[in-house]
Tab-separated table of C-alpha atoms in Angstrom:
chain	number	residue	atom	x	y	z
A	294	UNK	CA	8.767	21.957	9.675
A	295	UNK	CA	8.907	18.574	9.046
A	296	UNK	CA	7.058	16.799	5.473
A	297	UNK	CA	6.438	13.874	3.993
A	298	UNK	CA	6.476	13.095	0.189
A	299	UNK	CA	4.998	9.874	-1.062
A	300	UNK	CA	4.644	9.398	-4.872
A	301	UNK	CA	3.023	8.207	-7.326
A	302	UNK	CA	-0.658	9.831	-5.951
A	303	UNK	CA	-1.750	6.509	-8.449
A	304	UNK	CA	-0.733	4.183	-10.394
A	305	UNK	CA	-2.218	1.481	-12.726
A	306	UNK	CA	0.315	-1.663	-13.305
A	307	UNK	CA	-0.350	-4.944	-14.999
A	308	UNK	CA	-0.150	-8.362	-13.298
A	309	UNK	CA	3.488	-9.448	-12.999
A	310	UNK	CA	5.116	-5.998	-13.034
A	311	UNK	CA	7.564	-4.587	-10.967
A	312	UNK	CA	6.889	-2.230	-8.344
A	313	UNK	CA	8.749	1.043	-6.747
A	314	UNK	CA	6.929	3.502	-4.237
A	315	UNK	CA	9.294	5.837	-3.106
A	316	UNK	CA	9.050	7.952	0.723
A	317	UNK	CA	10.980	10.652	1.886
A	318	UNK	CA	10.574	12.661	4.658
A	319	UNK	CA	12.091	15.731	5.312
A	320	UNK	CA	12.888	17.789	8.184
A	321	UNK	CA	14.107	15.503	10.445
A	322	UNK	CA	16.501	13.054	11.353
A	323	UNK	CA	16.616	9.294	12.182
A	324	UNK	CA	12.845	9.064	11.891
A	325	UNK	CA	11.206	5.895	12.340
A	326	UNK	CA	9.071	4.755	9.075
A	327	UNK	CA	6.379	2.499	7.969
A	328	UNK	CA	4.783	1.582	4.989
A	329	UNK	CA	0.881	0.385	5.417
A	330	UNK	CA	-2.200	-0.623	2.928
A	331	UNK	CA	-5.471	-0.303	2.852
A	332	UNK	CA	-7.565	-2.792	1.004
A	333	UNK	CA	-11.246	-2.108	-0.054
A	334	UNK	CA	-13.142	-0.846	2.902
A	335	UNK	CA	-11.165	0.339	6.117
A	336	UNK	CA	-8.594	-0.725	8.454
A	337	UNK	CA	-4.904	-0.540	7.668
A	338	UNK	CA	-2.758	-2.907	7.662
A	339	UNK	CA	1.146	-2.516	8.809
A	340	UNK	CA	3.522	-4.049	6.031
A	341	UNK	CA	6.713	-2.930	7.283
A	342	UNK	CA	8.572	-0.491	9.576
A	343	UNK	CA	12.039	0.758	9.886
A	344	UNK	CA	13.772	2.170	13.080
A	345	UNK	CA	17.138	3.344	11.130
A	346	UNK	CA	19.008	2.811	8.066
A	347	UNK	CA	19.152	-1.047	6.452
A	348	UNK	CA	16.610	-1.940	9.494
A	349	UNK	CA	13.892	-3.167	8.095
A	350	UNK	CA	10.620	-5.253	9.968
A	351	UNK	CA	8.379	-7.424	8.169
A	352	UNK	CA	5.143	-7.920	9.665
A	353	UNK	CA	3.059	-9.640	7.593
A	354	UNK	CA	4.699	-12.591	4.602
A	355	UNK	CA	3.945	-11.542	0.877
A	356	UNK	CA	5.793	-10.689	-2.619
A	357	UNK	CA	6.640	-7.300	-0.812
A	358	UNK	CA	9.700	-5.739	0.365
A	359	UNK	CA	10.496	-2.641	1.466
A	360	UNK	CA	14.617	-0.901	1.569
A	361	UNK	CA	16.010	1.958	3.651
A	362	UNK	CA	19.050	3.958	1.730
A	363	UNK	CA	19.317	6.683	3.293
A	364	UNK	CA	17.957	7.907	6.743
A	365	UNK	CA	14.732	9.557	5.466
A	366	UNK	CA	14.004	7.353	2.335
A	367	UNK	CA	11.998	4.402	2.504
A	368	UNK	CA	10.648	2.268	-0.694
A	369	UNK	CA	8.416	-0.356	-0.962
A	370	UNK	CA	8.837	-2.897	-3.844
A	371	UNK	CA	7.646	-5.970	-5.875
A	372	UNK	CA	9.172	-7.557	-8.285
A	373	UNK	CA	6.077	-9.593	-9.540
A	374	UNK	CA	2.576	-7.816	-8.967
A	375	UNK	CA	-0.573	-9.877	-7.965
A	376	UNK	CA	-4.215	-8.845	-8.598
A	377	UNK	CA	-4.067	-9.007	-4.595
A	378	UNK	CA	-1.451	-6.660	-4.242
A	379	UNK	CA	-4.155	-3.346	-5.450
A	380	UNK	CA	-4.505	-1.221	-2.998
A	381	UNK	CA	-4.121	2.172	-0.716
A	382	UNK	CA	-0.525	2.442	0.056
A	383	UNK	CA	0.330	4.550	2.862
A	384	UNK	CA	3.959	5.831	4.192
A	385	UNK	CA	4.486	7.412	7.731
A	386	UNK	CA	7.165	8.993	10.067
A	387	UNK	CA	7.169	9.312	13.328
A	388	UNK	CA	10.533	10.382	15.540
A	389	UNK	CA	11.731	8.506	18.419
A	390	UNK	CA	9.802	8.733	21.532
A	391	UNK	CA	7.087	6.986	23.243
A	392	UNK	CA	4.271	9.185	21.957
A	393	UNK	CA	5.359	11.362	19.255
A	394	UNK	CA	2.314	10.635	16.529
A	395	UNK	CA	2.817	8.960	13.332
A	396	UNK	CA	2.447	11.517	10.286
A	397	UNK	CA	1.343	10.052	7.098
A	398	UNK	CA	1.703	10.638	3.446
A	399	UNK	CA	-1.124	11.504	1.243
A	400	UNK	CA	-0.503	8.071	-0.052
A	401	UNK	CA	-0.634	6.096	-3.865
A	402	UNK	CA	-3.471	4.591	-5.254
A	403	UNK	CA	-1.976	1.045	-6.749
A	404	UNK	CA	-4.585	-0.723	-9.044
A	405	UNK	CA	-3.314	-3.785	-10.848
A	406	UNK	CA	-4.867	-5.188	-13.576
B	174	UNK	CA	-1.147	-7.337	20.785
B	175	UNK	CA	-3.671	-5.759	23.221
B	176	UNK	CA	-6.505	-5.155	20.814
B	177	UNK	CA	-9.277	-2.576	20.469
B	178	UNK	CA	-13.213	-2.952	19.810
B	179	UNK	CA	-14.879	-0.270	18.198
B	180	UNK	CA	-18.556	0.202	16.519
B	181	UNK	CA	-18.841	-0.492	12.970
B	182	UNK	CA	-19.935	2.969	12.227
B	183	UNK	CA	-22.297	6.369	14.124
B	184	UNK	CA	-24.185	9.058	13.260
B	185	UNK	CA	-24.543	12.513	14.690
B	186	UNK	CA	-25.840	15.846	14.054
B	187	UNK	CA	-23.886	18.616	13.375
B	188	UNK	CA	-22.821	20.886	15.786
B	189	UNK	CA	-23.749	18.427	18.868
B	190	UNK	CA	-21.362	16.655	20.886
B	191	UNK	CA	-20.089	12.948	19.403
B	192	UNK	CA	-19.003	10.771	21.870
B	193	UNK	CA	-17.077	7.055	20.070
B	194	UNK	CA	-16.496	4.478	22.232
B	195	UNK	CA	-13.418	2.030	22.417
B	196	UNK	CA	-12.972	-1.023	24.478
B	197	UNK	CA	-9.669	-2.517	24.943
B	198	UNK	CA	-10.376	-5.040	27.972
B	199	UNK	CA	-6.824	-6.106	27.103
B	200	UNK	CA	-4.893	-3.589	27.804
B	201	UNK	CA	-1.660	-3.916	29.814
B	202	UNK	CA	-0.651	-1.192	31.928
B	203	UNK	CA	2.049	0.894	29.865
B	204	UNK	CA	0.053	0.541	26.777
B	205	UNK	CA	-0.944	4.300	25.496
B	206	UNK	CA	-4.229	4.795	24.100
B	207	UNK	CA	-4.018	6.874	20.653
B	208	UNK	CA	-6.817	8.138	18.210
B	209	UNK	CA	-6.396	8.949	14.703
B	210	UNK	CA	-8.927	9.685	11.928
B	211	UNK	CA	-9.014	9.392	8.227
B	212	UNK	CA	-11.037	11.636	6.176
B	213	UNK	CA	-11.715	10.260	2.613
B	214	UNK	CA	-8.641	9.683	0.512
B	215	UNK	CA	-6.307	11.110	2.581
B	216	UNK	CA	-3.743	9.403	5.028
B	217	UNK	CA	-4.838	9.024	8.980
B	218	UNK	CA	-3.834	12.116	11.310
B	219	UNK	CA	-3.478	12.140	14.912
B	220	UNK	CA	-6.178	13.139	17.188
B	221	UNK	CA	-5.023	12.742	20.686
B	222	UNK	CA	-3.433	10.471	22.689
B	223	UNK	CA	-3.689	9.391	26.524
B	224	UNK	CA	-2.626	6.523	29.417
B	225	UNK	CA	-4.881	7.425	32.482
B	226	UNK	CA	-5.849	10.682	32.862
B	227	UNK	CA	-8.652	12.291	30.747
B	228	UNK	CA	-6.441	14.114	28.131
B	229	UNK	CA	-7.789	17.421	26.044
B	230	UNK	CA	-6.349	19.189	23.243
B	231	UNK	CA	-8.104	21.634	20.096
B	232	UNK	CA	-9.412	18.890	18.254
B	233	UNK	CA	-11.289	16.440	20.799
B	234	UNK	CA	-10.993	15.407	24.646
B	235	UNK	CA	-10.058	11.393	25.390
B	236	UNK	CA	-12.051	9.913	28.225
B	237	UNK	CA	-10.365	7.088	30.036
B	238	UNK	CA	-12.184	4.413	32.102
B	239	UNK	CA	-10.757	4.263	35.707
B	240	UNK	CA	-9.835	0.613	34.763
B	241	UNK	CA	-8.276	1.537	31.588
B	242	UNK	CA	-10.360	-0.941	29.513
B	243	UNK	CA	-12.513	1.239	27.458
B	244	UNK	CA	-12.058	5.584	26.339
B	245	UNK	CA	-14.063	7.697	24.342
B	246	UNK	CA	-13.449	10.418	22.088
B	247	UNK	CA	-15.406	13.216	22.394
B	248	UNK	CA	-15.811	15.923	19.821
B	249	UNK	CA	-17.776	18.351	21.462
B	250	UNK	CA	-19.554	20.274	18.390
B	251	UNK	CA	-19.546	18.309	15.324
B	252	UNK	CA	-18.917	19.660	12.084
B	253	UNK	CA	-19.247	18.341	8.300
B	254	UNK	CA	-15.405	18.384	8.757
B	255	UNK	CA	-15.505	15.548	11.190
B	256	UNK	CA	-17.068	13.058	8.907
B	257	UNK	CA	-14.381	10.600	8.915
B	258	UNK	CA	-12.993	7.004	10.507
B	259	UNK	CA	-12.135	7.096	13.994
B	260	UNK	CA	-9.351	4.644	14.646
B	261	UNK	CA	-8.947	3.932	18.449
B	262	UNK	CA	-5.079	2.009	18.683
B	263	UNK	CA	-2.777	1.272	21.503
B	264	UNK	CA	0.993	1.307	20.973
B	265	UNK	CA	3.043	-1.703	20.876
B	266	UNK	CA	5.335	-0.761	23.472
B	267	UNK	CA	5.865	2.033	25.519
B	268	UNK	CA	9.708	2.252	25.418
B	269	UNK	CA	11.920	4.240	22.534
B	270	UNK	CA	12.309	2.705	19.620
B	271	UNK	CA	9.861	2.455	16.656
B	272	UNK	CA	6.621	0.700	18.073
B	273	UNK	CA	4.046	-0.395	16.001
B	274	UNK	CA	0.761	1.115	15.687
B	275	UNK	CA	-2.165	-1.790	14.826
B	276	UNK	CA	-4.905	-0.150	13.318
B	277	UNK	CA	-8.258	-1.767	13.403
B	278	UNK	CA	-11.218	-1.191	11.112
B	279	UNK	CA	-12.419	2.076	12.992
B	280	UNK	CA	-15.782	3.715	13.574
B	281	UNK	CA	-16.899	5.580	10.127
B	282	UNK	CA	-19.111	8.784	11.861
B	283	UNK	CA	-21.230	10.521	9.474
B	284	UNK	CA	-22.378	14.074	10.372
B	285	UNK	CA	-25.988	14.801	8.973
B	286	UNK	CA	-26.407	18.702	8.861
């Protein structure tokens, strides 16, 4: 069966740190992957999402980026945390087809301070 | 993006039927309507998923409006379990590929016992 790993569960970094949040999946192949937040309150909002190896889409402009190395790996990064960037970080998989569901991680708490 | 509407937040009793409403007047006519939910501190799951026909599965049935602007997910017996946010989405595109999945602020039900 197929699984997700997302880690840290939480973190606490200081203004103007890097950042590494690492995603692997496992299971299957060529997923497609996507790294959302969730501020205070609800709603998520999509930062990136990958459809194969070095393919990565930005939706929304900030001091984020996210990588691909390998087929079922996908990290999200910073080199320079803001106060703004504190948050519920979410990864999910899905595999290619018009429906299949998106499966999420159990996510990292970020708090910067 | 077609977008959804949802209410802000319902209640229900448990063990009686919960029926949350989505309008998405927008709609174009490959979009797929998909519900997830998000119990506290965890990542979003999938619920169920449909285009025009009412669609059932274990967790809930999917109610689709003959002109494909609004659906409702029904959860026929509510239980404490179900206290969660309802997140009513339509996919970006209906062809292979990735797709992004927009998701909006949700209903937040609360089941009173």
């Amino acid at each position: 069966s197929q699984t997700i790993h997302q880690w840290p569960a939480t973190l606490v970094q200081p203004v103007g740190s890097p950042l590494s949040l690492e995603c692997t999946v496992e299971g299957t192949s060529n997923p497609n992957l996507y790294w959302y937040r969730q501020a205070a309150g609800r709603g998520l909002q999509l930062l990136f999402y990958s459809v194969g190896i070095g393919q990565i889409s930005s939706e929304v402009p900030q001091n984020l980026s996210a990588s691909r190395p390998q087929d079922r790996q996908f990290i999200l990064s910073s080199k320079k945390l803001l106060l703004s960037d504190s948050g519920f970080y979410l990864c999910a998989w899905k595999s290619d087809g018009v429906n299949s569901p998106l499966h999420f991680g159990n996510g990292t708490r970020l708090t910067v301070t | 993006d077609a977008k959804t509407t949802q209410p802000n937040s319902m209640e229900s009793n448990e063990e009686e039927p919960v029926h949350l409403p989505c309008n998405h007047s927008t709609i174009s006519g490959t979009d797929y309507i998909h519900w997830y939910r998000q119990l506290p501190s965890q990542g979003p799951e999938y619920v169920i998923h449909g285009l025009t026909s009412n669609v059932n599965n274990r967790m809930a049935s999917l109610a689709i409006a003959e002109d494909r602007k609004s659906s409702t997910l029904i959860l026929h017996r509510a239980t404490l379990r179900d206290a969660a946010v309802y997140y009513c989405i339509l996919r970006d595109t209906p062809y292979n590929q990735g797709g992004k999945l927009i998701f909006g602020q949700g209903t937040e039900l609360s089941v009173k016992p």
